[in-house]
JSON list of C-alpha atoms and ligand atoms in Angstrom, two decimals:
[
{"chain": "Z", "resi": 1, "resn": "MET", "atom": "CA", "xyz": [49.33, -32.21, 47.29]},
{"chain": "Z", "resi": 2, "resn": "LYS", "atom": "CA", "xyz": [50.84, -32.30, 50.80]},
{"chain": "Z", "resi": 3, "resn": "LYS", "atom": "CA", "xyz": [52.00, -28.73, 50.36]},
{"chain": "Z", "resi": 4, "resn": "LEU", "atom": "CA", "xyz": [48.53, -27.66, 49.32]},
{"chain": "Z", "resi": 5, "resn": "PHE", "atom": "CA", "xyz": [47.03, -29.19, 52.48]},
{"chain": "Z", "resi": 6, "resn": "SER", "atom": "CA", "xyz": [49.64, -27.44, 54.68]},
{"chain": "Z", "resi": 7, "resn": "LEU", "atom": "CA", "xyz": [48.85, -24.14, 52.99]},
{"chain": "Z", "resi": 8, "resn": "LEU", "atom": "CA", "xyz": [45.14, -24.71, 53.49]},
{"chain": "Z", "resi": 9, "resn": "ALA", "atom": "CA", "xyz": [45.71, -25.57, 57.17]},
{"chain": "Z", "resi": 10, "resn": "ILE", "atom": "CA", "xyz": [47.70, -22.35, 57.67]},
{"chain": "Z", "resi": 11, "resn": "LEU", "atom": "CA", "xyz": [45.00, -20.30, 55.94]},
{"chain": "Z", "resi": 12, "resn": "ILE", "atom": "CA", "xyz": [42.30, -21.83, 58.16]},
{"chain": "Z", "resi": 13, "resn": "LEU", "atom": "CA", "xyz": [44.42, -21.14, 61.27]},
{"chain": "Z", "resi": 14, "resn": "VAL", "atom": "CA", "xyz": [44.94, -17.50, 60.25]},
{"chain": "Z", "resi": 15, "resn": "ALA", "atom": "CA", "xyz": [41.19, -17.14, 59.60]},
{"chain": "Z", "resi": 16, "resn": "GLN", "atom": "CA", "xyz": [40.42, -18.60, 63.05]},
{"chain": "Z", "resi": 17, "resn": "VAL", "atom": "CA", "xyz": [42.86, -16.26, 64.81]},
{"chain": "Z", "resi": 18, "resn": "GLN", "atom": "CA", "xyz": [41.38, -13.30, 62.88]},
{"chain": "Z", "resi": 19, "resn": "ALA", "atom": "CA", "xyz": [37.86, -14.34, 63.86]},
{"chain": "Z", "resi": 20, "resn": "GLN", "atom": "CA", "xyz": [38.82, -14.41, 67.54]},
{"chain": "Z", "resi": 21, "resn": "LEU", "atom": "CA", "xyz": [40.28, -10.92, 67.57]},
{"chain": "Z", "resi": 22, "resn": "PRO", "atom": "CA", "xyz": [38.05, -8.20, 69.00]},
{"chain": "Z", "resi": 23, "resn": "ARG", "atom": "CA", "xyz": [36.27, -6.03, 66.45]},
{"chain": "Z", "resi": 24, "resn": "ILE", "atom": "CA", "xyz": [36.89, -2.31, 66.72]},
{"chain": "Z", "resi": 25, "resn": "ILE", "atom": "CA", "xyz": [35.45, 0.40, 64.50]},
{"chain": "Z", "resi": 26, "resn": "ILE", "atom": "CA", "xyz": [37.34, 3.70, 64.39]},
{"chain": "Z", "resi": 27, "resn": "LEU", "atom": "CA", "xyz": [35.13, 6.71, 63.75]},
{"chain": "Z", "resi": 28, "resn": "ALA", "atom": "CA", "xyz": [37.40, 9.50, 62.52]},
{"chain": "Z", "resi": 29, "resn": "THR", "atom": "CA", "xyz": [36.56, 13.17, 62.89]},
{"chain": "Z", "resi": 30, "resn": "GLY", "atom": "CA", "xyz": [39.86, 14.90, 62.02]},
{"chain": "Z", "resi": 31, "resn": "GLY", "atom": "CA", "xyz": [42.06, 16.82, 64.47]},
{"chain": "Z", "resi": 32, "resn": "THR", "atom": "CA", "xyz": [45.81, 17.18, 64.74]},
{"chain": "Z", "resi": 33, "resn": "ILE", "atom": "CA", "xyz": [46.13, 13.39, 64.83]},
{"chain": "Z", "resi": 34, "resn": "ALA", "atom": "CA", "xyz": [45.22, 13.63, 61.12]},
{"chain": "Z", "resi": 35, "resn": "GLY", "atom": "CA", "xyz": [47.02, 16.92, 60.52]},
{"chain": "Z", "resi": 36, "resn": "THR", "atom": "CA", "xyz": [49.58, 17.78, 57.90]},
{"chain": "Z", "resi": 37, "resn": "GLY", "atom": "CA", "xyz": [51.36, 20.85, 56.59]},
{"chain": "Z", "resi": 38, "resn": "ALA", "atom": "CA", "xyz": [54.69, 22.60, 56.30]},
{"chain": "Z", "resi": 39, "resn": "SER", "atom": "CA", "xyz": [55.43, 22.89, 60.01]},
{"chain": "Z", "resi": 40, "resn": "SER", "atom": "CA", "xyz": [54.15, 21.52, 63.28]},
{"chain": "Z", "resi": 41, "resn": "ASP", "atom": "CA", "xyz": [53.32, 24.86, 64.91]},
{"chain": "Z", "resi": 42, "resn": "ARG", "atom": "CA", "xyz": [49.67, 25.83, 65.00]},
{"chain": "Z", "resi": 43, "resn": "ALA", "atom": "CA", "xyz": [49.85, 28.16, 62.02]},
{"chain": "Z", "resi": 44, "resn": "GLY", "atom": "CA", "xyz": [51.84, 25.72, 59.88]},
{"chain": "Z", "resi": 45, "resn": "TYR", "atom": "CA", "xyz": [49.52, 22.76, 59.51]},
{"chain": "Z", "resi": 46, "resn": "THR", "atom": "CA", "xyz": [45.88, 21.90, 58.87]},
{"chain": "Z", "resi": 47, "resn": "ALA", "atom": "CA", "xyz": [44.01, 19.47, 61.11]},
{"chain": "Z", "resi": 48, "resn": "GLY", "atom": "CA", "xyz": [41.95, 16.60, 59.71]},
{"chain": "Z", "resi": 49, "resn": "LYS", "atom": "CA", "xyz": [43.71, 16.07, 56.36]},
{"chain": "Z", "resi": 50, "resn": "ILE", "atom": "CA", "xyz": [44.95, 12.48, 56.61]},
{"chain": "Z", "resi": 51, "resn": "PRO", "atom": "CA", "xyz": [42.26, 9.85, 55.94]},
{"chain": "Z", "resi": 52, "resn": "ILE", "atom": "CA", "xyz": [41.64, 7.28, 58.68]},
{"chain": "Z", "resi": 53, "resn": "GLU", "atom": "CA", "xyz": [42.75, 4.45, 56.36]},
{"chain": "Z", "resi": 54, "resn": "ASP", "atom": "CA", "xyz": [46.25, 5.98, 56.24]},
{"chain": "Z", "resi": 55, "resn": "LEU", "atom": "CA", "xyz": [46.38, 6.30, 60.03]},
{"chain": "Z", "resi": 56, "resn": "ILE", "atom": "CA", "xyz": [45.34, 2.67, 60.46]},
{"chain": "Z", "resi": 57, "resn": "GLY", "atom": "CA", "xyz": [47.86, 1.54, 57.84]},
{"chain": "Z", "resi": 58, "resn": "SER", "atom": "CA", "xyz": [50.64, 3.38, 59.69]},
{"chain": "Z", "resi": 59, "resn": "ILE", "atom": "CA", "xyz": [50.46, 1.08, 62.72]},
{"chain": "Z", "resi": 60, "resn": "PRO", "atom": "CA", "xyz": [52.59, -1.91, 61.69]},
{"chain": "Z", "resi": 61, "resn": "THR", "atom": "CA", "xyz": [51.04, -4.40, 64.16]},
{"chain": "Z", "resi": 62, "resn": "VAL", "atom": "CA", "xyz": [47.47, -3.24, 63.59]},
{"chain": "Z", "resi": 63, "resn": "LYS", "atom": "CA", "xyz": [46.19, -6.55, 62.20]},
{"chain": "Z", "resi": 64, "resn": "LYS", "atom": "CA", "xyz": [47.45, -8.38, 65.29]},
{"chain": "Z", "resi": 65, "resn": "ILE", "atom": "CA", "xyz": [45.73, -6.01, 67.72]},
{"chain": "Z", "resi": 66, "resn": "ALA", "atom": "CA", "xyz": [42.14, -6.37, 66.49]},
{"chain": "Z", "resi": 67, "resn": "ASN", "atom": "CA", "xyz": [39.88, -6.54, 63.47]},
{"chain": "Z", "resi": 68, "resn": "ILE", "atom": "CA", "xyz": [39.83, -2.85, 62.76]},
{"chain": "Z", "resi": 69, "resn": "THR", "atom": "CA", "xyz": [37.80, -0.85, 60.30]},
{"chain": "Z", "resi": 70, "resn": "GLY", "atom": "CA", "xyz": [37.80, 2.91, 59.87]},
{"chain": "Z", "resi": 71, "resn": "GLU", "atom": "CA", "xyz": [34.97, 5.26, 58.95]},
{"chain": "Z", "resi": 72, "resn": "GLN", "atom": "CA", "xyz": [35.52, 8.92, 58.15]},
{"chain": "Z", "resi": 73, "resn": "VAL", "atom": "CA", "xyz": [32.64, 10.71, 59.88]},
{"chain": "Z", "resi": 74, "resn": "ALA", "atom": "CA", "xyz": [34.16, 14.21, 59.52]},
{"chain": "Z", "resi": 75, "resn": "SER", "atom": "CA", "xyz": [37.48, 15.92, 58.78]},
{"chain": "Z", "resi": 76, "resn": "VAL", "atom": "CA", "xyz": [37.61, 18.99, 60.98]},
{"chain": "Z", "resi": 77, "resn": "GLY", "atom": "CA", "xyz": [39.80, 20.62, 63.58]},
{"chain": "Z", "resi": 78, "resn": "SER", "atom": "CA", "xyz": [37.85, 20.15, 66.78]},
{"chain": "Z", "resi": 79, "resn": "GLN", "atom": "CA", "xyz": [37.55, 23.89, 67.34]},
{"chain": "Z", "resi": 80, "resn": "ASP", "atom": "CA", "xyz": [35.05, 23.54, 64.46]},
{"chain": "Z", "resi": 81, "resn": "MET", "atom": "CA", "xyz": [33.16, 20.57, 65.93]},
{"chain": "Z", "resi": 82, "resn": "THR", "atom": "CA", "xyz": [29.40, 20.87, 65.38]},
{"chain": "Z", "resi": 83, "resn": "ILE", "atom": "CA", "xyz": [26.25, 19.46, 66.91]},
{"chain": "Z", "resi": 84, "resn": "ASP", "atom": "CA", "xyz": [25.58, 17.89, 63.52]},
{"chain": "Z", "resi": 85, "resn": "ILE", "atom": "CA", "xyz": [28.82, 15.86, 63.77]},
{"chain": "Z", "resi": 86, "resn": "TRP", "atom": "CA", "xyz": [27.97, 14.93, 67.37]},
{"chain": "Z", "resi": 87, "resn": "LYS", "atom": "CA", "xyz": [24.61, 13.65, 66.09]},
{"chain": "Z", "resi": 88, "resn": "LYS", "atom": "CA", "xyz": [26.30, 11.60, 63.35]},
{"chain": "Z", "resi": 89, "resn": "LEU", "atom": "CA", "xyz": [28.71, 10.08, 65.89]},
{"chain": "Z", "resi": 90, "resn": "ALA", "atom": "CA", "xyz": [25.96, 9.25, 68.38]},
{"chain": "Z", "resi": 91, "resn": "ILE", "atom": "CA", "xyz": [23.66, 7.74, 65.75]},
{"chain": "Z", "resi": 92, "resn": "ARG", "atom": "CA", "xyz": [26.44, 5.63, 64.22]},
{"chain": "Z", "resi": 93, "resn": "ALA", "atom": "CA", "xyz": [27.78, 4.52, 67.62]},
{"chain": "Z", "resi": 94, "resn": "ASN", "atom": "CA", "xyz": [24.31, 3.49, 68.69]},
{"chain": "Z", "resi": 95, "resn": "GLU", "atom": "CA", "xyz": [23.80, 1.58, 65.45]},
{"chain": "Z", "resi": 96, "resn": "ILE", "atom": "CA", "xyz": [27.18, -0.19, 65.76]},
{"chain": "Z", "resi": 97, "resn": "PHE", "atom": "CA", "xyz": [26.37, -1.40, 69.26]},
{"chain": "Z", "resi": 98, "resn": "THR", "atom": "CA", "xyz": [22.72, -2.23, 68.59]},
{"chain": "Z", "resi": 99, "resn": "LYS", "atom": "CA", "xyz": [23.56, -4.27, 65.51]},
{"chain": "Z", "resi": 100, "resn": "ASN", "atom": "CA", "xyz": [26.62, -5.75, 67.23]},
{"chain": "Z", "resi": 101, "resn": "GLU", "atom": "CA", "xyz": [28.92, -4.61, 64.43]},
{"chain": "Z", "resi": 102, "resn": "ALA", "atom": "CA", "xyz": [31.85, -4.15, 66.82]},
{"chain": "Z", "resi": 103, "resn": "ASP", "atom": "CA", "xyz": [32.98, -4.86, 70.38]},
{"chain": "Z", "resi": 104, "resn": "ALA", "atom": "CA", "xyz": [34.25, -1.32, 70.92]},
{"chain": "Z", "resi": 105, "resn": "ILE", "atom": "CA", "xyz": [34.58, 2.04, 69.20]},
{"chain": "Z", "resi": 106, "resn": "VAL", "atom": "CA", "xyz": [37.60, 4.35, 69.01]},
{"chain": "Z", "resi": 107, "resn": "ILE", "atom": "CA", "xyz": [37.08, 7.96, 67.93]},
{"chain": "Z", "resi": 108, "resn": "THR", "atom": "CA", "xyz": [39.91, 10.08, 66.56]},
{"chain": "Z", "resi": 109, "resn": "HIS", "atom": "CA", "xyz": [39.36, 13.72, 67.44]},
{"chain": "Z", "resi": 110, "resn": "GLY", "atom": "CA", "xyz": [41.05, 17.07, 67.93]},
{"chain": "Z", "resi": 111, "resn": "THR", "atom": "CA", "xyz": [42.09, 17.72, 71.49]},
{"chain": "Z", "resi": 112, "resn": "ASP", "atom": "CA", "xyz": [40.47, 21.16, 71.88]},
{"chain": "Z", "resi": 113, "resn": "THR", "atom": "CA", "xyz": [36.93, 19.82, 72.31]},
{"chain": "Z", "resi": 114, "resn": "MET", "atom": "CA", "xyz": [37.54, 16.11, 72.88]},
{"chain": "Z", "resi": 115, "resn": "VAL", "atom": "CA", "xyz": [36.17, 16.26, 76.42]},
{"chain": "Z", "resi": 116, "resn": "GLU", "atom": "CA", "xyz": [32.99, 18.00, 75.19]},
{"chain": "Z", "resi": 117, "resn": "THR", "atom": "CA", "xyz": [32.38, 15.36, 72.51]},
{"chain": "Z", "resi": 118, "resn": "ALA", "atom": "CA", "xyz": [32.96, 12.61, 75.06]},
{"chain": "Z", "resi": 119, "resn": "ALA", "atom": "CA", "xyz": [30.39, 14.23, 77.36]},
{"chain": "Z", "resi": 120, "resn": "ALA", "atom": "CA", "xyz": [27.90, 14.59, 74.49]},
{"chain": "Z", "resi": 121, "resn": "LEU", "atom": "CA", "xyz": [28.25, 10.91, 73.60]},
{"chain": "Z", "resi": 122, "resn": "ALA", "atom": "CA", "xyz": [27.96, 9.80, 77.21]},
{"chain": "Z", "resi": 123, "resn": "ALA", "atom": "CA", "xyz": [24.71, 11.78, 77.44]},
{"chain": "Z", "resi": 124, "resn": "ALA", "atom": "CA", "xyz": [23.35, 10.66, 74.07]},
{"chain": "Z", "resi": 125, "resn": "LEU", "atom": "CA", "xyz": [23.99, 6.92, 74.24]},
{"chain": "Z", "resi": 126, "resn": "PRO", "atom": "CA", "xyz": [21.64, 4.72, 76.22]},
{"chain": "Z", "resi": 127, "resn": "PRO", "atom": "CA", "xyz": [23.49, 3.25, 79.23]},
{"chain": "Z", "resi": 128, "resn": "ALA", "atom": "CA", "xyz": [22.27, -0.14, 78.05]},
{"chain": "Z", "resi": 129, "resn": "SER", "atom": "CA", "xyz": [24.58, 0.08, 75.02]},
{"chain": "Z", "resi": 130, "resn": "GLY", "atom": "CA", "xyz": [27.01, -1.60, 77.44]},
{"chain": "Z", "resi": 131, "resn": "LYS", "atom": "CA", "xyz": [30.14, -1.11, 75.36]},
{"chain": "Z", "resi": 132, "resn": "THR", "atom": "CA", "xyz": [33.30, 0.93, 75.38]},
{"chain": "Z", "resi": 133, "resn": "ILE", "atom": "CA", "xyz": [34.12, 4.10, 73.45]},
{"chain": "Z", "resi": 134, "resn": "VAL", "atom": "CA", "xyz": [37.63, 5.59, 73.60]},
{"chain": "Z", "resi": 135, "resn": "LEU", "atom": "CA", "xyz": [38.43, 9.01, 72.14]},
{"chain": "Z", "resi": 136, "resn": "THR", "atom": "CA", "xyz": [41.99, 9.89, 71.23]},
{"chain": "Z", "resi": 137, "resn": "GLY", "atom": "CA", "xyz": [43.99, 12.58, 69.45]},
{"chain": "Z", "resi": 138, "resn": "ALA", "atom": "CA", "xyz": [47.41, 14.16, 69.26]},
{"chain": "Z", "resi": 139, "resn": "MET", "atom": "CA", "xyz": [49.35, 17.27, 70.15]},
{"chain": "Z", "resi": 140, "resn": "VAL", "atom": "CA", "xyz": [51.74, 16.96, 67.18]},
{"chain": "Z", "resi": 141, "resn": "PRO", "atom": "CA", "xyz": [50.40, 16.58, 63.61]},
{"chain": "Z", "resi": 142, "resn": "TYR", "atom": "CA", "xyz": [50.53, 13.16, 61.94]},
{"chain": "Z", "resi": 143, "resn": "ALA", "atom": "CA", "xyz": [52.84, 14.36, 59.19]},
{"chain": "Z", "resi": 144, "resn": "PHE", "atom": "CA", "xyz": [55.71, 14.97, 61.62]},
{"chain": "Z", "resi": 145, "resn": "GLY", "atom": "CA", "xyz": [57.93, 12.09, 62.69]},
{"chain": "Z", "resi": 146, "resn": "SER", "atom": "CA", "xyz": [57.59, 12.96, 66.36]},
{"chain": "Z", "resi": 147, "resn": "SER", "atom": "CA", "xyz": [53.79, 12.85, 66.33]},
{"chain": "Z", "resi": 148, "resn": "ASP", "atom": "CA", "xyz": [52.20, 11.31, 69.38]},
{"chain": "Z", "resi": 149, "resn": "GLY", "atom": "CA", "xyz": [49.16, 10.37, 67.26]},
{"chain": "Z", "resi": 150, "resn": "LEU", "atom": "CA", "xyz": [49.97, 6.76, 66.37]},
{"chain": "Z", "resi": 151, "resn": "PHE", "atom": "CA", "xyz": [51.10, 6.03, 69.92]},
{"chain": "Z", "resi": 152, "resn": "ASN", "atom": "CA", "xyz": [47.82, 7.44, 71.24]},
{"chain": "Z", "resi": 153, "resn": "LEU", "atom": "CA", "xyz": [45.78, 5.57, 68.62]},
{"chain": "Z", "resi": 154, "resn": "GLY", "atom": "CA", "xyz": [47.56, 2.32, 69.48]},
{"chain": "Z", "resi": 155, "resn": "SER", "atom": "CA", "xyz": [46.90, 2.91, 73.20]},
{"chain": "Z", "resi": 156, "resn": "ALA", "atom": "CA", "xyz": [43.24, 3.72, 72.51]},
{"chain": "Z", "resi": 157, "resn": "LEU", "atom": "CA", "xyz": [42.85, 0.46, 70.56]},
{"chain": "Z", "resi": 158, "resn": "SER", "atom": "CA", "xyz": [44.32, -1.48, 73.49]},
{"chain": "Z", "resi": 159, "resn": "PHE", "atom": "CA", "xyz": [42.28, 0.33, 76.15]},
{"chain": "Z", "resi": 160, "resn": "ALA", "atom": "CA", "xyz": [39.11, -0.19, 74.08]},
{"chain": "Z", "resi": 161, "resn": "GLN", "atom": "CA", "xyz": [39.56, -3.95, 74.47]},
{"chain": "Z", "resi": 162, "resn": "THR", "atom": "CA", "xyz": [40.08, -3.99, 78.22]},
{"chain": "Z", "resi": 163, "resn": "LEU", "atom": "CA", "xyz": [38.09, -1.13, 79.77]},
{"chain": "Z", "resi": 164, "resn": "PRO", "atom": "CA", "xyz": [34.56, -1.77, 81.04]},
{"chain": "Z", "resi": 165, "resn": "ALA", "atom": "CA", "xyz": [31.63, -0.16, 79.24]},
{"chain": "Z", "resi": 166, "resn": "GLY", "atom": "CA", "xyz": [31.75, 3.64, 79.22]},
{"chain": "Z", "resi": 167, "resn": "VAL", "atom": "CA", "xyz": [33.23, 6.66, 77.46]},
{"chain": "Z", "resi": 168, "resn": "TYR", "atom": "CA", "xyz": [36.95, 7.34, 77.93]},
{"chain": "Z", "resi": 169, "resn": "LEU", "atom": "CA", "xyz": [39.80, 9.46, 76.60]},
{"chain": "Z", "resi": 170, "resn": "ALA", "atom": "CA", "xyz": [43.24, 7.97, 75.86]},
{"chain": "Z", "resi": 171, "resn": "MET", "atom": "CA", "xyz": [46.19, 10.35, 75.75]},
{"chain": "Z", "resi": 172, "resn": "ASN", "atom": "CA", "xyz": [49.92, 9.99, 76.58]},
{"chain": "Z", "resi": 173, "resn": "GLY", "atom": "CA", "xyz": [49.62, 6.31, 77.42]},
{"chain": "Z", "resi": 174, "resn": "ARG", "atom": "CA", "xyz": [46.92, 6.96, 80.03]},
{"chain": "Z", "resi": 175, "resn": "TYR", "atom": "CA", "xyz": [43.17, 6.60, 79.97]},
{"chain": "Z", "resi": 176, "resn": "PHE", "atom": "CA", "xyz": [40.63, 8.82, 81.69]},
{"chain": "Z", "resi": 177, "resn": "GLN", "atom": "CA", "xyz": [36.92, 8.47, 82.32]},
{"chain": "Z", "resi": 178, "resn": "TRP", "atom": "CA", "xyz": [35.20, 11.24, 80.28]},
{"chain": "Z", "resi": 179, "resn": "ASP", "atom": "CA", "xyz": [34.02, 13.12, 83.40]},
{"chain": "Z", "resi": 180, "resn": "ARG", "atom": "CA", "xyz": [37.33, 12.85, 85.27]},
{"chain": "Z", "resi": 181, "resn": "VAL", "atom": "CA", "xyz": [39.61, 14.70, 82.86]},
{"chain": "Z", "resi": 182, "resn": "ARG", "atom": "CA", "xyz": [40.38, 18.14, 81.47]},
{"chain": "Z", "resi": 183, "resn": "LYS", "atom": "CA", "xyz": [42.80, 19.54, 78.93]},
{"chain": "Z", "resi": 184, "resn": "ASN", "atom": "CA", "xyz": [45.19, 21.93, 80.63]},
{"chain": "Z", "resi": 185, "resn": "ARG", "atom": "CA", "xyz": [44.93, 24.96, 78.31]},
{"chain": "Z", "resi": 186, "resn": "GLU", "atom": "CA", "xyz": [48.46, 26.16, 79.18]},
{"chain": "Z", "resi": 187, "resn": "THR", "atom": "CA", "xyz": [50.41, 22.94, 78.77]},
{"chain": "Z", "resi": 188, "resn": "GLY", "atom": "CA", "xyz": [48.03, 21.10, 76.40]},
{"chain": "Z", "resi": 189, "resn": "VAL", "atom": "CA", "xyz": [48.34, 18.04, 78.61]},
{"chain": "Z", "resi": 190, "resn": "PHE", "atom": "CA", "xyz": [45.28, 16.00, 79.63]},
{"chain": "Z", "resi": 191, "resn": "GLU", "atom": "CA", "xyz": [45.09, 15.63, 83.39]},
{"chain": "Z", "resi": 192, "resn": "ALA", "atom": "CA", "xyz": [42.79, 13.85, 85.80]},
{"chain": "Z", "resi": 193, "resn": "ILE", "atom": "CA", "xyz": [40.35, 15.95, 87.83]},
{"chain": "B", "resi": 1, "resn": "LIG", "atom": "N1", "xyz": [42.95, 22.50, 67.08]},
{"chain": "B", "resi": 1, "resn": "LIG", "atom": "C1", "xyz": [43.16, 21.10, 66.98]},
{"chain": "B", "resi": 1, "resn": "LIG", "atom": "C2", "xyz": [41.84, 20.39, 67.19]},
{"chain": "B", "resi": 1, "resn": "LIG", "atom": "O1", "xyz": [41.31, 20.44, 68.29]},
{"chain": "B", "resi": 1, "resn": "LIG", "atom": "C3", "xyz": [44.14, 20.66, 67.96]},
{"chain": "B", "resi": 1, "resn": "LIG", "atom": "C4", "xyz": [44.20, 19.19, 68.12]},
{"chain": "B", "resi": 1, "resn": "LIG", "atom": "O2", "xyz": [43.75, 18.41, 67.32]},
{"chain": "B", "resi": 1, "resn": "LIG", "atom": "O3", "xyz": [44.73, 18.82, 69.12]},
{"chain": "B", "resi": 1, "resn": "LIG", "atom": "O4", "xyz": [41.41, 19.74, 66.28]}
]
């Protein structure tokens, strides 16, 4: 009986800790962060193949960081991003914030047009939404051990909890305001402007 009470107490404690964690919804759109294939050069892999659930499950400490849920909005390389996908992202983001379904949103995205999507969302969302959106991606496909994707996703989840309301990009351990960053087309590195 004593053991049963201890177990119950632990379960209640775990539930309380879980309830206190921030809630983050990841809206996935594809990109190299979800890419897989025979090799990591551009011709050797396809972007947007790995489902968001697998990405989330690949971060060992994920349950300690936040209450995280993933939604697959699209599965494209961001060179193929469309206005239709932008609309879906904006409508869902607005709904999440209006209905208070989450404290912040992280968006996984290809790097080629990540800045453009960030700008579109910043323009589409009412400033009163008052919450944080962080876009992130990768330069090396998920399927390769050296991928920067999980590191970037982990950083984005942390930044999403601490940054004030607004739209940001998280890459290489840094965050950038959406209108203060560009992707250097020669090096592929995101740099502040
Ligand atoms: N072409 C890919 C895309 O933008 C590259 C990347 O994900 O970084 O989706």
